[in-house]
GROMACS .gro file of C-alpha atoms in nm:
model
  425
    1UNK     CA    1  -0.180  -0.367  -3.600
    2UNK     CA    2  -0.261  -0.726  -3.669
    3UNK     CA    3   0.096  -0.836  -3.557
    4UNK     CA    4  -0.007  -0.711  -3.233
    5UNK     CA    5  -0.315  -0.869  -3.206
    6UNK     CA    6  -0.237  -1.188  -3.324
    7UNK     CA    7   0.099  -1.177  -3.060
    8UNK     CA    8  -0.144  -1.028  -2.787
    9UNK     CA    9  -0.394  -1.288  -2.846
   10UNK     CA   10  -0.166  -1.598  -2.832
   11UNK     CA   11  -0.034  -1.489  -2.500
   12UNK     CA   12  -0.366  -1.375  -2.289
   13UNK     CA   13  -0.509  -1.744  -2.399
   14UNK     CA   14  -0.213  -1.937  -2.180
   15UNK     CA   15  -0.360  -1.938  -1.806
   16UNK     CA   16  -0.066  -1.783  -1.592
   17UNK     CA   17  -0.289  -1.711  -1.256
   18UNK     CA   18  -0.058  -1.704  -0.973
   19UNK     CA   19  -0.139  -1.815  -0.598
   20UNK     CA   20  -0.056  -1.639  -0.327
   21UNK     CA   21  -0.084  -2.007  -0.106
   22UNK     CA   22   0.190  -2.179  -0.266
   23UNK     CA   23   0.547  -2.118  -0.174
   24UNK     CA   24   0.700  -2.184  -0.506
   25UNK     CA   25   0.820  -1.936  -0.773
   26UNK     CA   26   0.678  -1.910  -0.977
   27UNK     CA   27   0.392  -2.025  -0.736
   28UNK     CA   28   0.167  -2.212  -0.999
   29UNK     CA   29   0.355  -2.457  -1.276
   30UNK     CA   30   0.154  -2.321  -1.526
   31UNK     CA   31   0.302  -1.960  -1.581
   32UNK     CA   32   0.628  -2.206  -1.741
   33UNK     CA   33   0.401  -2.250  -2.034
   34UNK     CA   34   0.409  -1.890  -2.116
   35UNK     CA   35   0.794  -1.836  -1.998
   36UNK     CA   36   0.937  -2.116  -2.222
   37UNK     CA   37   0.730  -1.996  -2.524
   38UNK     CA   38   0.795  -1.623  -2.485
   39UNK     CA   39   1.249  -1.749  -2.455
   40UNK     CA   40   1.164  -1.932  -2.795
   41UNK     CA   41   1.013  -1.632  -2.927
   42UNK     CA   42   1.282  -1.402  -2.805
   43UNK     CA   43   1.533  -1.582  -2.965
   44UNK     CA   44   1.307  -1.620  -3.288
   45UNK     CA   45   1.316  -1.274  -3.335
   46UNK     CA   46   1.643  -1.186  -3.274
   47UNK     CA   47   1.754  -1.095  -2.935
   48UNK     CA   48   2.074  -1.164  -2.736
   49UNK     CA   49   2.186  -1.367  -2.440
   50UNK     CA   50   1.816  -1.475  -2.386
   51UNK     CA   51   1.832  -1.653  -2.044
   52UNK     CA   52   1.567  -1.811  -1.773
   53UNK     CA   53   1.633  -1.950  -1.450
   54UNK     CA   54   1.511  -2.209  -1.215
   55UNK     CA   55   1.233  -1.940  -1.111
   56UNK     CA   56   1.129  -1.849  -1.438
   57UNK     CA   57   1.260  -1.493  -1.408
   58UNK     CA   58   1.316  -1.404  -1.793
   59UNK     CA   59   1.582  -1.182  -1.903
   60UNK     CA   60   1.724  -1.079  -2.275
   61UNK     CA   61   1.952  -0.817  -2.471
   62UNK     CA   62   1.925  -0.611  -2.773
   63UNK     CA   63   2.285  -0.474  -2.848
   64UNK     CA   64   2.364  -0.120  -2.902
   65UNK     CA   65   2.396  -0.021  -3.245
   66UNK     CA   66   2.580   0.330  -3.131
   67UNK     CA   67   2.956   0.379  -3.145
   68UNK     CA   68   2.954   0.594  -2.839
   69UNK     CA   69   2.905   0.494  -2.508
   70UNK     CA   70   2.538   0.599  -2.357
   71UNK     CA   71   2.299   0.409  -2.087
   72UNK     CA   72   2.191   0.056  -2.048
   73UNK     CA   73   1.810   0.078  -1.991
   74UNK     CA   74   1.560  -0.177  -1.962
   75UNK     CA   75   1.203  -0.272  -1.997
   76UNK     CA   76   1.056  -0.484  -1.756
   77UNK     CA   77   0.674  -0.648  -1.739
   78UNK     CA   78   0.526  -0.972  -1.582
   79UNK     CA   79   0.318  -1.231  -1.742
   80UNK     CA   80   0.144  -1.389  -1.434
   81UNK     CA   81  -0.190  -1.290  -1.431
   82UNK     CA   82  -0.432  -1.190  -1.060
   83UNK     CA   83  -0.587  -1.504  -0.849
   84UNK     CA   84  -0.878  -1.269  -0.797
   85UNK     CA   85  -1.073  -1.334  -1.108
   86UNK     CA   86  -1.043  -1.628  -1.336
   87UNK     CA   87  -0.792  -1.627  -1.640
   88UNK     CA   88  -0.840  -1.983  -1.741
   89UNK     CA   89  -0.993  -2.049  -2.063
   90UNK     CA   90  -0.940  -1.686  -2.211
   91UNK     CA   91  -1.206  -1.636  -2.510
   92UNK     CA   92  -1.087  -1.233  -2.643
   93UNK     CA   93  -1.298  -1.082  -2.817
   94UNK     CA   94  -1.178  -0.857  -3.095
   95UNK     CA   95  -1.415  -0.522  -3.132
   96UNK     CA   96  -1.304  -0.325  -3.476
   97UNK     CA   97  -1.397   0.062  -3.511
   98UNK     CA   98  -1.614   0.094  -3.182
   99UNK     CA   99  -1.896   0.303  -3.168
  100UNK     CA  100  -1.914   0.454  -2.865
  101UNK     CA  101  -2.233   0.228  -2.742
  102UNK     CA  102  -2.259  -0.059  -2.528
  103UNK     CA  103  -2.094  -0.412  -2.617
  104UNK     CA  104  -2.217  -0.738  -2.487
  105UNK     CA  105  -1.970  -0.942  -2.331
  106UNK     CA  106  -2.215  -1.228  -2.306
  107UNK     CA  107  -2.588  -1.222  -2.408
  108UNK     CA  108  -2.629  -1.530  -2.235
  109UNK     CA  109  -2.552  -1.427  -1.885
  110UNK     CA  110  -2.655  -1.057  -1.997
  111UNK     CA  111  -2.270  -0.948  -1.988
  112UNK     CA  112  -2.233  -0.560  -2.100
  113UNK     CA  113  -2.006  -0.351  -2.127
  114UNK     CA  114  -2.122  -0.009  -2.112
  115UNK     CA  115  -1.973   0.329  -2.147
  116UNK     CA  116  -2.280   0.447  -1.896
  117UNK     CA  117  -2.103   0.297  -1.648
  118UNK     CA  118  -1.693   0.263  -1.778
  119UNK     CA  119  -1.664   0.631  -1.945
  120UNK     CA  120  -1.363   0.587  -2.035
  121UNK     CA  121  -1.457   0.371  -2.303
  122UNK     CA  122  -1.584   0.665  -2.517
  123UNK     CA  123  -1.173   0.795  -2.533
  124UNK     CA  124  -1.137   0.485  -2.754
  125UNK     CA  125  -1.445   0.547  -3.015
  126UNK     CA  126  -1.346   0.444  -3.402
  127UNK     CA  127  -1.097   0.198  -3.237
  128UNK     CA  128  -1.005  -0.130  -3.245
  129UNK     CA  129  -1.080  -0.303  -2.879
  130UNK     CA  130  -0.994  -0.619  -2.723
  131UNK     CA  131  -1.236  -0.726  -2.479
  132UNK     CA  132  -1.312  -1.040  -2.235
  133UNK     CA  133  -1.582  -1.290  -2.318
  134UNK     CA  134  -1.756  -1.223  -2.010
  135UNK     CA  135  -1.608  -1.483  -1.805
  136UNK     CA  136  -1.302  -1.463  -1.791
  137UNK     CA  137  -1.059  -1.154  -1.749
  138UNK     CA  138  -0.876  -1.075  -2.032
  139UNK     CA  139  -0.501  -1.059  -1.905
  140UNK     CA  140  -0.361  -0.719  -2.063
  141UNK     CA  141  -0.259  -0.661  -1.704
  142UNK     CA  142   0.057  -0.701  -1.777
  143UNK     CA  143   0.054  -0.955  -2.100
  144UNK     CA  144  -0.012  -0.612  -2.282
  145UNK     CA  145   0.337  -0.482  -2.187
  146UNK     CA  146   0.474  -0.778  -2.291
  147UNK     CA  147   0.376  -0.745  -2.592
  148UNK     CA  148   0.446  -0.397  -2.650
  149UNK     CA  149   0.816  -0.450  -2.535
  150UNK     CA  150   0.859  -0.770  -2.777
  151UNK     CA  151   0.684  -0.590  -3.062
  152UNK     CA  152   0.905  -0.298  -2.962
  153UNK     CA  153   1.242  -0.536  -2.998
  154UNK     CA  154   1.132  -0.652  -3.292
  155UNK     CA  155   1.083  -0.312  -3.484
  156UNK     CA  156   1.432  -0.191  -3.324
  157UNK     CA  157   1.593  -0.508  -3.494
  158UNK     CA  158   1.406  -0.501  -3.827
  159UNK     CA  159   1.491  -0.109  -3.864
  160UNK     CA  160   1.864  -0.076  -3.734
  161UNK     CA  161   1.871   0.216  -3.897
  162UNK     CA  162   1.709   0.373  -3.580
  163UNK     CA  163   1.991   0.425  -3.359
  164UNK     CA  164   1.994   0.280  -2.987
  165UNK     CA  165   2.194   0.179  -2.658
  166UNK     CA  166   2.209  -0.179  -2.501
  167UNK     CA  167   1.839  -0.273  -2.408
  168UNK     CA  168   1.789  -0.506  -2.150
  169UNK     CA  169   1.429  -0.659  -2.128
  170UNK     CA  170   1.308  -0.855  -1.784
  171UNK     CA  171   0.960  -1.106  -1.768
  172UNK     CA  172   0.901  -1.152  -1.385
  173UNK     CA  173   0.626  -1.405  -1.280
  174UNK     CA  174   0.422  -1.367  -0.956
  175UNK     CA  175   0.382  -0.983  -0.973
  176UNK     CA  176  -0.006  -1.032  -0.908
  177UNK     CA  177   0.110  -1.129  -0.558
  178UNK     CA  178   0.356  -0.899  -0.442
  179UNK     CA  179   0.637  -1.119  -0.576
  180UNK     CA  180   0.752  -1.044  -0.873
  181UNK     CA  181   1.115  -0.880  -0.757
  182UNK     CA  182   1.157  -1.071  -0.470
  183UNK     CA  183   1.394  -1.299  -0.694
  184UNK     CA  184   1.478  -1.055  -1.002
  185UNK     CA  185   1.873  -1.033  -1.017
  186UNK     CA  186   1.968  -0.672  -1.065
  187UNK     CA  187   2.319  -0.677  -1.070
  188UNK     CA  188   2.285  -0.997  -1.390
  189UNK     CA  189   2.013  -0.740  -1.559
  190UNK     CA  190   2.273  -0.461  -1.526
  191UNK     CA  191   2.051  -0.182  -1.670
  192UNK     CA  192   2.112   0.155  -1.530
  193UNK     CA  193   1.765   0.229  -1.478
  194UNK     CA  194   1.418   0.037  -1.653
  195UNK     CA  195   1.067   0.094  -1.689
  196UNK     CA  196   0.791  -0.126  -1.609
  197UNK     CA  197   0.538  -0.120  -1.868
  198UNK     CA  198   0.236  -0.168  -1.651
  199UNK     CA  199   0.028   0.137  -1.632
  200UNK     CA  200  -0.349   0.164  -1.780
  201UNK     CA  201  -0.480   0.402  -1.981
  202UNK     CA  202  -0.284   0.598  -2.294
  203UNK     CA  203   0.030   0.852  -2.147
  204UNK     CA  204   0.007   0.754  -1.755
  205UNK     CA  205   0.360   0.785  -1.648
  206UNK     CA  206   0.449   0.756  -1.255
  207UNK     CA  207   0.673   0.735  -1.057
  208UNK     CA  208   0.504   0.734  -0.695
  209UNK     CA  209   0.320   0.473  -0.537
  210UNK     CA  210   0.135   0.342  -0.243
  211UNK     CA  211   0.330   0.214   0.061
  212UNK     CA  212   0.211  -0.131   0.106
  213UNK     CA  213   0.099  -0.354   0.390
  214UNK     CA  214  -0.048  -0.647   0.385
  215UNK     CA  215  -0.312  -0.798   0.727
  216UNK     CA  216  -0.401  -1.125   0.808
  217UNK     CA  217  -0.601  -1.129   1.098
  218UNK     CA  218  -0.724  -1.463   1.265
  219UNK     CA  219  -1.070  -1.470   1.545
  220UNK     CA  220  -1.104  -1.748   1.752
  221UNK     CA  221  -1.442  -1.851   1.902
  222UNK     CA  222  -1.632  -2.087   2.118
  223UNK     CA  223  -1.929  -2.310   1.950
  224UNK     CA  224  -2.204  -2.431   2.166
  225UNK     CA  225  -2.501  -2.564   2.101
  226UNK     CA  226  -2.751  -2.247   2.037
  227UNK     CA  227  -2.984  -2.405   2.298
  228UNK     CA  228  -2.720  -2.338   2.593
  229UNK     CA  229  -2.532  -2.091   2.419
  230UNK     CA  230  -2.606  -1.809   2.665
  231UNK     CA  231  -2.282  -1.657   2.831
  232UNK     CA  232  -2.108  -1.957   2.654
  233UNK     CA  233  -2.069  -1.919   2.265
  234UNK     CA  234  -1.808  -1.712   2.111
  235UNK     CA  235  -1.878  -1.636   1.758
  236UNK     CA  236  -1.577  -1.547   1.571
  237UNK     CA  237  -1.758  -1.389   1.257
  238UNK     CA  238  -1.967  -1.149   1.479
  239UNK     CA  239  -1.608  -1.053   1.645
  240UNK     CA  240  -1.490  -1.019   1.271
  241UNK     CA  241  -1.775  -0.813   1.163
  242UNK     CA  242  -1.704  -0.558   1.442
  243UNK     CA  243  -1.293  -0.541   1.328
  244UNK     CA  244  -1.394  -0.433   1.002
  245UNK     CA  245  -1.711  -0.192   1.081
  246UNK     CA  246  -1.445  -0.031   1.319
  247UNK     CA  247  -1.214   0.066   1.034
  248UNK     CA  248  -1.286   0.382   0.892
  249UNK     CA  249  -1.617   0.357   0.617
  250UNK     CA  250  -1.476   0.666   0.429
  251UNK     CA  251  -1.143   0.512   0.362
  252UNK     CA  252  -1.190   0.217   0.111
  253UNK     CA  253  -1.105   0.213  -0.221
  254UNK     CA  254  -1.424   0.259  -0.323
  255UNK     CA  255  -1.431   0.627  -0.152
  256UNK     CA  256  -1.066   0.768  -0.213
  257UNK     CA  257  -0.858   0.889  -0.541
  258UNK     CA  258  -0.527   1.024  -0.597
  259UNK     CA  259  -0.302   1.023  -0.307
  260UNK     CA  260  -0.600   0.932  -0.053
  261UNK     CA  261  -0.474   0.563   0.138
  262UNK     CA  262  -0.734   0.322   0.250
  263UNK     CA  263  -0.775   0.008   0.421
  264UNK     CA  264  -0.928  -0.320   0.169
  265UNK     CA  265  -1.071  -0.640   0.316
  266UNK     CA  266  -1.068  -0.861   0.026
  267UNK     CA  267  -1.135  -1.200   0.177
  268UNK     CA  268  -1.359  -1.311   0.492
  269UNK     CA  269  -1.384  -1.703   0.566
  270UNK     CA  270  -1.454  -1.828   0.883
  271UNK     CA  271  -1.723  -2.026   1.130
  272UNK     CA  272  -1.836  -2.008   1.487
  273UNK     CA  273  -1.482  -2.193   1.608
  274UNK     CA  274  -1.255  -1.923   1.390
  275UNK     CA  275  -1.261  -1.668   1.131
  276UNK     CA  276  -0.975  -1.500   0.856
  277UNK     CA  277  -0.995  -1.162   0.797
  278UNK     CA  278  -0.719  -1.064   0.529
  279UNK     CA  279  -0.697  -0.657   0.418
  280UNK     CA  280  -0.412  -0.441   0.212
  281UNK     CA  281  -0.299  -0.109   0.409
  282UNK     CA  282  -0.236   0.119   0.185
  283UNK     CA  283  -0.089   0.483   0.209
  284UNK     CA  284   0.193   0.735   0.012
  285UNK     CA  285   0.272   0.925   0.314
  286UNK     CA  286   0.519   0.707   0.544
  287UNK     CA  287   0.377   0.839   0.812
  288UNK     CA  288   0.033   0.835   0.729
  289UNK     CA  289   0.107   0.445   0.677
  290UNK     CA  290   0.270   0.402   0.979
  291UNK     CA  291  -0.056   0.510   1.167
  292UNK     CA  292  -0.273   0.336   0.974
  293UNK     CA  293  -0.068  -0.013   1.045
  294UNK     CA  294  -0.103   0.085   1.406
  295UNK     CA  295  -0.457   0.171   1.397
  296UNK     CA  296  -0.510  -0.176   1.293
  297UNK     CA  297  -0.307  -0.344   1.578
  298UNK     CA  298  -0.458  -0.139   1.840
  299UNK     CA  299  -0.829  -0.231   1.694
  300UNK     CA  300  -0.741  -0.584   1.750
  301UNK     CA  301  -0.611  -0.531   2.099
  302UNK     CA  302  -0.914  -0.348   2.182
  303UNK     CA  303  -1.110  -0.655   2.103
  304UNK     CA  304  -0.846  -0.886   2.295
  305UNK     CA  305  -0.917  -0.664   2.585
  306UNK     CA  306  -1.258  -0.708   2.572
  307UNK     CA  307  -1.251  -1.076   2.583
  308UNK     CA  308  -0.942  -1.151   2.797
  309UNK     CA  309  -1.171  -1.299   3.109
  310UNK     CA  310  -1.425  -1.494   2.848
  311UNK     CA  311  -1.197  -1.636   2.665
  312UNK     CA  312  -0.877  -1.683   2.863
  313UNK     CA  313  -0.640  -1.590   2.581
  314UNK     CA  314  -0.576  -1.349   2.311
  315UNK     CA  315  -0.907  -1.382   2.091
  316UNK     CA  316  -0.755  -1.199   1.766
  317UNK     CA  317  -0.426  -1.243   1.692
  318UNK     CA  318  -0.266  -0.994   1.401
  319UNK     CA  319  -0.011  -1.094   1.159
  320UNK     CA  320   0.127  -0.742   0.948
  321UNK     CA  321   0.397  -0.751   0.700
  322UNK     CA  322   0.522  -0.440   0.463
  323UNK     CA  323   0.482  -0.547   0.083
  324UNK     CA  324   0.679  -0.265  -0.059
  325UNK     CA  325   0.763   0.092  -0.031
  326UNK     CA  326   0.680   0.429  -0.243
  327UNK     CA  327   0.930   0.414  -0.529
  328UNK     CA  328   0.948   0.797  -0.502
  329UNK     CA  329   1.219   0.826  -0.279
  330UNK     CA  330   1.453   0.625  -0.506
  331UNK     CA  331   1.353   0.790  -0.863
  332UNK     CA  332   1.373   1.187  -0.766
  333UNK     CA  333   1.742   1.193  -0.724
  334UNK     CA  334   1.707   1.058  -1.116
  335UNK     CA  335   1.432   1.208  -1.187
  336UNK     CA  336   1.539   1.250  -1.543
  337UNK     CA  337   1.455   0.920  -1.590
  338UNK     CA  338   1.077   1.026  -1.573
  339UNK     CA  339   1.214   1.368  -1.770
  340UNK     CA  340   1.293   1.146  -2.074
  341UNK     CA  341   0.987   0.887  -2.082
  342UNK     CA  342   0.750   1.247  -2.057
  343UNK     CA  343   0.972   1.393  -2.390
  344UNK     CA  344   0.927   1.033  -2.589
  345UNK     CA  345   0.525   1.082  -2.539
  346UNK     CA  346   0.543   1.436  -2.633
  347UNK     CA  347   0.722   1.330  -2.896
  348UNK     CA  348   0.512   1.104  -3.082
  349UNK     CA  349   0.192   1.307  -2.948
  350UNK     CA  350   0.080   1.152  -2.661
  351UNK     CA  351  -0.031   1.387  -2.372
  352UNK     CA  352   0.173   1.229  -2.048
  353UNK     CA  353  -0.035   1.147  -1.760
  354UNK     CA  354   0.219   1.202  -1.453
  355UNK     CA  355   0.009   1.086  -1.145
  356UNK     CA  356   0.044   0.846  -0.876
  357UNK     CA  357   0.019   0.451  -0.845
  358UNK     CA  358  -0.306   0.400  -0.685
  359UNK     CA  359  -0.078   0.026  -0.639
  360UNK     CA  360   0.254  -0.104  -0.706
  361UNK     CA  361   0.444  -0.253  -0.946
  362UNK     CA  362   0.733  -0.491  -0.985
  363UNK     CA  363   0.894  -0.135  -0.986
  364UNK     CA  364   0.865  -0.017  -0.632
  365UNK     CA  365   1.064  -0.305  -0.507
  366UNK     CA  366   1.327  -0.282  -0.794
  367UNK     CA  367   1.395   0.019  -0.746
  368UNK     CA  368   1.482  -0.020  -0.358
  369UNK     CA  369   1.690  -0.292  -0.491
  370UNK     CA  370   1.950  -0.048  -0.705
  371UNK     CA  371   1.758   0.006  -1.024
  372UNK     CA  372   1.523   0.287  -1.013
  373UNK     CA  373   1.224   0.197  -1.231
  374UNK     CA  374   0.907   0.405  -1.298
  375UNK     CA  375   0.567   0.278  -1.455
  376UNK     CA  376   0.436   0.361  -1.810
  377UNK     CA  377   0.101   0.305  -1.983
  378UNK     CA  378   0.049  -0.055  -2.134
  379UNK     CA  379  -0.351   0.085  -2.259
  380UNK     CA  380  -0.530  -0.198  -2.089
  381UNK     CA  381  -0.845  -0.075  -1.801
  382UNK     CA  382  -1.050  -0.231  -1.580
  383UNK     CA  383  -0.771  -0.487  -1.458
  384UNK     CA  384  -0.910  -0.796  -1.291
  385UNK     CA  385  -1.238  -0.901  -1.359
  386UNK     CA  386  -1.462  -0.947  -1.665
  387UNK     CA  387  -1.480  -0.562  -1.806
  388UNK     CA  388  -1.132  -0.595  -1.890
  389UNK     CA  389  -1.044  -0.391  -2.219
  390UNK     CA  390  -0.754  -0.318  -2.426
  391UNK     CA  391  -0.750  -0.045  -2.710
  392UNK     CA  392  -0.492  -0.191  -2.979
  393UNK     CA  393  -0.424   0.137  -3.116
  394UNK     CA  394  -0.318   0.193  -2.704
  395UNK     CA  395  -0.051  -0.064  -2.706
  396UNK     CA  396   0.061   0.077  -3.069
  397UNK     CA  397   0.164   0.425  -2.886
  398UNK     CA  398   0.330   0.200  -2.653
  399UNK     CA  399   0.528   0.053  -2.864
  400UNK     CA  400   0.611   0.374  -3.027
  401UNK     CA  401   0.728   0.518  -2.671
  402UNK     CA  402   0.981   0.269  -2.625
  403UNK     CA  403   1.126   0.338  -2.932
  404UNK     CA  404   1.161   0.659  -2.875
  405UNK     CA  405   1.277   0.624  -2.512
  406UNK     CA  406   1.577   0.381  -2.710
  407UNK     CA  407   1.663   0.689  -2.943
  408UNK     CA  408   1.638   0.947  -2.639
  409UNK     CA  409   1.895   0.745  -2.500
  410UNK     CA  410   2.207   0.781  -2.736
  411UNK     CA  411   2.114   1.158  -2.772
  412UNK     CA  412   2.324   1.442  -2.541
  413UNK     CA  413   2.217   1.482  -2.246
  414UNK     CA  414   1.917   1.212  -2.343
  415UNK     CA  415   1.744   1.491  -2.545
  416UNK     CA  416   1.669   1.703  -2.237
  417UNK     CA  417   1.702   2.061  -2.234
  418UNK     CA  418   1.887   2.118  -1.965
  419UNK     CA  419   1.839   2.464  -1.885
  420UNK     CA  420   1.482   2.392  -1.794
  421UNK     CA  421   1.551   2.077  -1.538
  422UNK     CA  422   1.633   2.086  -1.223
  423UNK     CA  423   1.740   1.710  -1.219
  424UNK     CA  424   2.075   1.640  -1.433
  425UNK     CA  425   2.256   1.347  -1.409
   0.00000   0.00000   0.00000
């Protein structure tokens, strides 16, 4: 498991934070230090026809070793890392045989990690973890799949006695921010379907996912001195207070699981003169999304309507734009894509985990670009902040189910028994 580490490690300490501000891709310079070293290390190892473009978009081959003919697959993660919580300066720390009590991130700024409060910390007792320092995330979201699919490559072409199709691996930057496939070439991958290896905890496999909005709502006001502010001042963060104390309180992320949408504000700036609201929409039934978009257009006409003789002109003006779309609809016509990543857990004993995205993944849009792609456990949890954790042993098993998704592959009829699925190609 050290080979892990170590490759885990020396990828999580390059800073590849993406910006959802800039209009480059990838949008920060930065994620081309980890790019260019993971093509040198592709081609260190062994693999074929390792390519990057202008955009950083990383793509590579491991041959078939089969004298039949039997699908190309891939495996696809991204090695940007979230703009919502620092990954500059990355300080792992490496926890050996846990047990099961609390760990202290940083006893300076009284830092803990605590199973009290992250239970599912106690699935991992008597393992090796890989923790933040406290101040930093940690970046196994998605640097883990990375280097579960590299580690994965690597076994394949050190043991080619373990028989496998054409593998095509993909490393997209800009994920973090809704961008990762807006540039990935499908037709040059040419797999016939992939898997994203971006999922949390051990044997999560999925293959739905939220629809996806994004809102960016602007307030205008009117400052005046307080003195003769009476009738005159327009306060745009009182006006932006009352847009998001309309939305429904139950429906946050905070308050819903499973296939429950919600609405998220996740960033508020503003002053008298004008104020930013920006949320996510979020819902897996279409229609169910559809409302909710229009529930948020209709709050801000409300307000409009309310101002329209104060203020002479629309007050809040609402800018809505669809991020991506529940992969669903693409995979179940191949839905024994999802049949044959569930046999590879079973078959190296991992329980699957078939549940929805409560998100998205480079995935969703892939697959309504031609190549249907659902999501598989990478081990990390707590994605984004400082409570980040991976279990090594985690990204082991991940490692193993790639393999055995390779072999599945070359089998008859991919190893399925047919006479119990509804879904045959």
């Amino acid at each position: 498991m050290q080979h892990i580490i170590d490759r885990f490690i020396s990828y999580v300490t390059v800073d590849t934070e993406s910006n959802p501000n800039s209009e480059t891709t990838p949008s920060t310079a930065k994620q081309w230090d980890l790019a260019n070293r993971l093509v040198e290390e592709l081609k260190n190892i062994g693999m074929q026809d390792v390519t990057i473009d202008d955009k950083s978009y990383i793509m590579a081959t491991l041959p078939s070793n089969v004298d039949h003919e039997v699908p190309t697959i891939g495996f696809i993660s991204h090695f940007d890392t979230t703009p919502d919580f620092t990954g500059a300066n990355v300080k792992p720390q490496i926890i050996p045989n846990y047990d099961g009590k609390d760990i202290v991130l940083n006893a300076e700024q009284n830092i803990v990690l605590s199973p009290d409060y992250f239970k599912d910390l106690l699935q991992y007792k008597g393992q090796t973890l890989i923790t933040t320092d406290g101040t930093t995330l940690l970046g196994a979201d998605d640097k883990a799949g990375i280097t579960e699919i590299v580690t994965a490559m690597e076994f394949l072409i050190n043991n080619p006695e373990i028989k496998h199709g054409k593998i095509r691996i993909g490393f997209t930057p800009d994920e973090e921010i809704g961008r990762g496939a807006h540039h990935f070439d499908v037709e040059k991958f040419g797999a016939d379907w992939a898997y994203t290896m971006d999922g949390s905890q051990v044997g999560e496999l999925e293959y739905e996912n939220f629809n996806a909005a994004g809102a960016k709502i602007t307030f205008k006001g009117k400052s005046v001195h307080p003195g003769y502010a009476k009738g005159k001042m327009i306060n745009s963060m009182l006006i932006a207070n009352d847009f998001i104390t309309t939305l429904p309180s139950d429906e946050r992320p905070e308050k819903t699981k499973g296939y429950e949408g919600f609405y998220h504000v996740h960033h508020l700036s503003g002053s008298i003169e004008e104020t930013v609201v920006e949320l996510i929409i979020r819902d897996h039934n279409k229609i169910k999304f559809e409302k909710r978009k229009e529930k948020v257009a209709r709050i801000v006409r409300k307000i409009n309507k309310k101002f329209a003789k104060q203020f002479g002109e629309d007050i809040a003006i609402a800018e809505i734009n669809d991020q991506y779309y529940n992969m669903k609809e693409k995979v179940v016509p191949v839905k024994y894509i999802v049949d044959i990543a569930e046999k590879a857990m079973k078959e190296v004993n991992i329980k699957p985990l078939i549940k929805p995205i409560r998100g998205g993944t480079d995935g969703c849009q892939l697959s309504y670009k031609g190549l249907p792609c659902p999501n598989i456990f990478a081990g990390g949890h707590n994605f984004h902040g400082k409570y980040e954790y991976v279990p090594v042993e985690s990204m082991q098993k991940a490692v193993n189910v790639i393999v055995k998704i390779a072999e599945l592959t070359t089998m008859p009829n991919f190893g399925l028994d047919q006479t119990k699925s509804k879904n045959k190609k």
